[in-house]
């Protein structure tokens, strides 16, 4: 248990104006000293990118809120190293108004912000609402975020591990509890639209498409489809340890 009021960095990939971060910020203010440090603009699908070709500006919006003209990763690294008075006790990212299930995790700015917190040694989680873009029903997710944050502040997280949380878009009373899950697969059919510019040149627009959900046992997608909140422990180490052991014994690598 902490001997001080926990300092909580609240960020997202949708920008400081997004209703999801407003709901998350309010939930974190109820349990600690929350400071919002988030991108000026929507930076969804920016993954773990870092802005290195230009300077970044921090704009203070209020005593507890800052906007940075960069990515979620920029916000977490600058937030922790330059803006906050000391290292935070928790980094919370979201609430994203759309799922971050399975393969989505690779592209997600929301999840990357929590990864960056983890890399910097701060317990972190990302939280997303499995709903169409534009949704405003963040109550259940905000409530769960507060509970989870309280537990993490007490118990900590496994080493080099962040939580990726996905909340079904249901009223609190209809949610079927929370489940620890594994990362599934989520592929999109027809996610690149081929169209033409006004001069007849072909161009491509990535987005949309129909997700194919892997409903394998214990996956994030399966929990959400069953009405449960999915909590997936993600590891910073991407090594396939099982393959590593086998490869070392079976593959000769000669120089
Ligand atoms: Mn987003």
XYZ file of C-alpha atoms and ligand atoms in Angstrom:
256
model
C 0.000 0.000 0.000
C 1.291 3.477 -0.808
C 2.055 5.957 1.955
C 1.036 8.941 -0.194
C -1.836 9.938 -2.452
C -1.080 8.097 -5.696
C 0.032 10.198 -8.652
C -1.726 8.958 -11.785
C -0.803 9.953 -15.347
C -3.892 9.810 -17.556
C -3.388 9.724 -21.305
C -4.989 8.400 -24.502
C -4.565 8.358 -28.275
C -7.757 10.273 -29.117
C -6.639 13.673 -27.885
C -7.274 15.809 -24.810
C -10.787 16.722 -25.962
C -12.037 13.150 -26.288
C -14.966 12.206 -24.019
C -13.275 8.901 -23.128
C -10.329 10.589 -21.413
C -12.635 13.014 -19.634
C -14.506 10.058 -18.092
C -11.247 8.259 -17.229
C -9.723 11.386 -15.712
C -12.750 11.872 -13.445
C -12.521 8.226 -12.326
C -8.802 8.608 -11.508
C -9.371 11.906 -9.642
C -11.582 9.953 -7.258
C -8.707 7.678 -6.206
C -5.596 9.826 -6.467
C -3.877 12.897 -7.827
C -4.663 12.585 -11.518
C -2.784 14.551 -14.168
C -3.915 14.429 -17.792
C -1.106 14.547 -20.362
C -2.503 13.689 -23.767
C -2.069 14.433 -27.472
C -3.451 17.698 -28.856
C -5.015 15.789 -31.755
C -6.407 12.345 -32.444
C -3.408 10.013 -32.789
C -5.287 6.719 -33.057
C -3.428 3.854 -34.766
C -0.114 5.644 -34.170
C 1.191 2.550 -32.405
C 4.367 3.112 -30.378
C 5.757 5.914 -32.525
C 7.997 8.606 -31.119
C 8.308 12.083 -32.675
C 11.988 12.698 -33.391
C 12.120 15.008 -36.418
C 10.680 18.117 -34.756
C 10.389 19.628 -31.270
C 7.359 18.994 -29.080
C 5.401 21.637 -27.191
C 3.615 21.132 -23.885
C 0.535 23.316 -23.469
C -0.903 23.590 -19.969
C -4.707 23.584 -20.076
C -5.409 23.663 -16.328
C -3.460 22.905 -13.122
C -3.921 19.170 -13.854
C -4.088 18.922 -17.644
C -1.557 19.252 -20.432
C -1.675 18.754 -24.190
C 1.368 17.770 -26.244
C 1.469 18.074 -30.050
C 2.720 14.519 -30.452
C 1.896 10.852 -30.073
C 0.692 8.945 -26.991
C 4.253 7.650 -26.503
C 5.587 11.248 -26.619
C 3.037 12.193 -23.956
C 4.037 9.408 -21.585
C 7.791 9.848 -21.940
C 7.740 13.663 -21.725
C 5.030 13.510 -19.069
C 7.044 11.233 -16.805
C 10.453 12.767 -17.438
C 9.620 16.474 -17.739
C 6.090 17.423 -16.705
C 5.280 15.490 -13.537
C 7.058 16.461 -10.299
C 7.976 12.816 -9.640
C 7.566 9.398 -11.202
C 3.839 8.507 -11.229
C 2.465 5.467 -9.419
C 0.296 4.508 -12.377
C -0.198 5.266 -16.069
C -3.729 4.809 -17.411
C -4.563 5.137 -21.118
C -8.044 5.492 -22.645
C -10.899 5.165 -22.633
C -10.605 4.381 -26.333
C -13.998 4.551 -28.120
C -13.404 1.303 -29.980
C -11.914 -2.146 -29.332
C -8.246 -2.998 -28.970
C -8.582 -6.758 -29.309
C -6.158 -9.294 -30.757
C -4.201 -7.883 -33.687
C -5.489 -4.357 -32.969
C -2.936 -4.231 -30.143
C -0.113 -3.909 -32.687
C -1.494 -0.676 -34.139
C -3.033 0.857 -31.032
C -1.780 4.166 -29.658
C -3.870 3.543 -26.540
C -2.021 0.321 -25.740
C 1.361 1.800 -26.744
C 0.980 4.533 -24.113
C 0.624 1.838 -21.438
C 3.587 -0.026 -22.955
C 5.683 3.128 -22.687
C 4.688 3.518 -19.036
C 5.763 -0.087 -18.451
C 9.090 0.481 -20.234
C 9.695 3.427 -17.894
C 8.999 1.236 -14.857
C 5.505 2.470 -14.011
C 2.557 0.042 -13.619
C 0.267 0.783 -16.561
C -2.955 -0.282 -18.224
C -4.895 0.583 -21.361
C -8.685 0.541 -21.450
C -10.986 0.467 -24.469
C -14.724 0.344 -24.989
C -15.885 -2.195 -27.555
C -18.313 0.144 -29.275
C -18.627 1.994 -32.574
C -16.714 5.277 -32.817
C -18.621 8.208 -31.392
C -20.025 6.338 -28.428
C -20.421 8.231 -25.158
C -21.344 5.355 -22.828
C -18.151 5.316 -20.777
C -19.635 4.834 -17.269
C -19.035 1.095 -16.941
C -15.466 1.321 -18.264
C -14.634 4.299 -16.016
C -15.989 2.442 -13.008
C -13.957 -0.669 -13.822
C -10.843 1.467 -14.419
C -11.160 2.928 -10.910
C -11.489 -0.544 -9.351
C -8.586 -1.934 -11.354
C -6.386 1.080 -10.609
C -7.036 0.686 -6.884
C -6.084 -2.998 -7.035
C -2.923 -2.333 -9.079
C -1.853 0.421 -6.669
C -2.134 -2.111 -3.848
C -0.827 -5.299 -5.512
C 1.415 -3.953 -8.288
C 1.722 -5.733 -11.644
C 3.906 -8.641 -12.756
C 7.338 -7.527 -13.991
C 7.424 -5.885 -17.448
C 3.700 -6.517 -17.821
C 0.838 -4.190 -18.684
C -2.884 -4.846 -18.737
C -4.935 -4.403 -21.897
C -8.584 -3.987 -20.879
C -11.577 -4.189 -23.214
C -15.043 -3.409 -21.881
C -18.223 -4.495 -23.700
C -20.589 -1.647 -24.549
C -23.238 -2.645 -21.986
C -24.877 -0.974 -18.985
C -23.085 -1.772 -15.699
C -25.918 -4.092 -14.599
C -25.605 -6.243 -17.741
C -21.841 -6.824 -17.590
C -20.812 -10.395 -16.802
C -17.855 -9.580 -14.571
C -14.184 -9.477 -15.561
C -11.962 -12.243 -16.972
C -8.245 -12.629 -17.454
C -7.734 -13.533 -21.106
C -5.054 -14.177 -23.699
C -4.515 -12.082 -26.823
C -6.530 -13.507 -29.710
C -6.285 -12.787 -33.419
C -8.380 -10.143 -35.118
C -8.013 -9.818 -38.849
C -9.926 -7.499 -41.134
C -11.417 -8.412 -44.484
C -11.602 -5.690 -47.097
C -9.842 -3.088 -44.919
C -8.170 -1.238 -47.813
C -10.506 0.773 -50.024
C -9.332 1.435 -53.554
C -10.653 4.741 -54.925
C -9.641 7.530 -57.321
C -8.651 11.156 -56.800
C -10.311 13.950 -58.861
C -7.632 13.462 -61.586
C -8.339 9.785 -61.938
C -5.275 8.549 -60.090
C -5.801 5.430 -58.035
C -5.301 5.740 -54.275
C -5.903 3.641 -51.204
C -7.566 4.308 -47.867
C -6.820 1.963 -44.975
C -9.637 1.594 -42.475
C -12.984 0.014 -41.799
C -13.339 -3.536 -43.042
C -15.070 -6.421 -41.364
C -13.192 -7.877 -38.416
C -12.816 -11.605 -38.205
C -12.747 -12.479 -34.529
C -10.878 -15.427 -33.176
C -13.185 -16.873 -30.571
C -10.659 -19.409 -29.394
C -10.831 -20.388 -25.750
C -9.830 -17.714 -23.253
C -9.252 -14.992 -25.850
C -9.931 -11.291 -25.304
C -12.561 -11.319 -28.078
C -14.384 -14.302 -26.622
C -14.728 -12.658 -23.208
C -16.129 -9.476 -24.712
C -18.581 -11.387 -26.923
C -19.785 -13.144 -23.760
C -20.437 -9.764 -22.117
C -17.410 -9.913 -19.795
C -14.651 -7.350 -19.348
C -11.415 -8.717 -20.818
C -8.109 -8.104 -19.030
C -5.086 -9.378 -20.967
C -1.642 -9.284 -19.347
C 0.786 -8.230 -22.100
C 4.516 -8.710 -21.849
C 7.137 -6.254 -23.096
C 9.370 -9.167 -24.130
C 8.148 -10.284 -27.575
C 10.528 -13.245 -27.713
C 8.923 -16.556 -28.574
C 10.655 -18.455 -25.776
C 9.270 -21.816 -26.801
C 10.594 -21.394 -30.338
C 13.895 -20.017 -29.048
C 14.682 -23.164 -27.103
C 13.754 -25.367 -30.074
C 15.626 -23.240 -32.625
C 18.794 -23.257 -30.534
C 18.821 -27.021 -30.501
C 17.593 -27.641 -34.070
C 18.973 -24.845 -36.288
C 22.652 -24.452 -36.919
C 23.417 -20.751 -37.372
C 26.851 -20.380 -38.851
C 28.610 -17.160 -39.728
Mn -8.185 5.903 -30.380
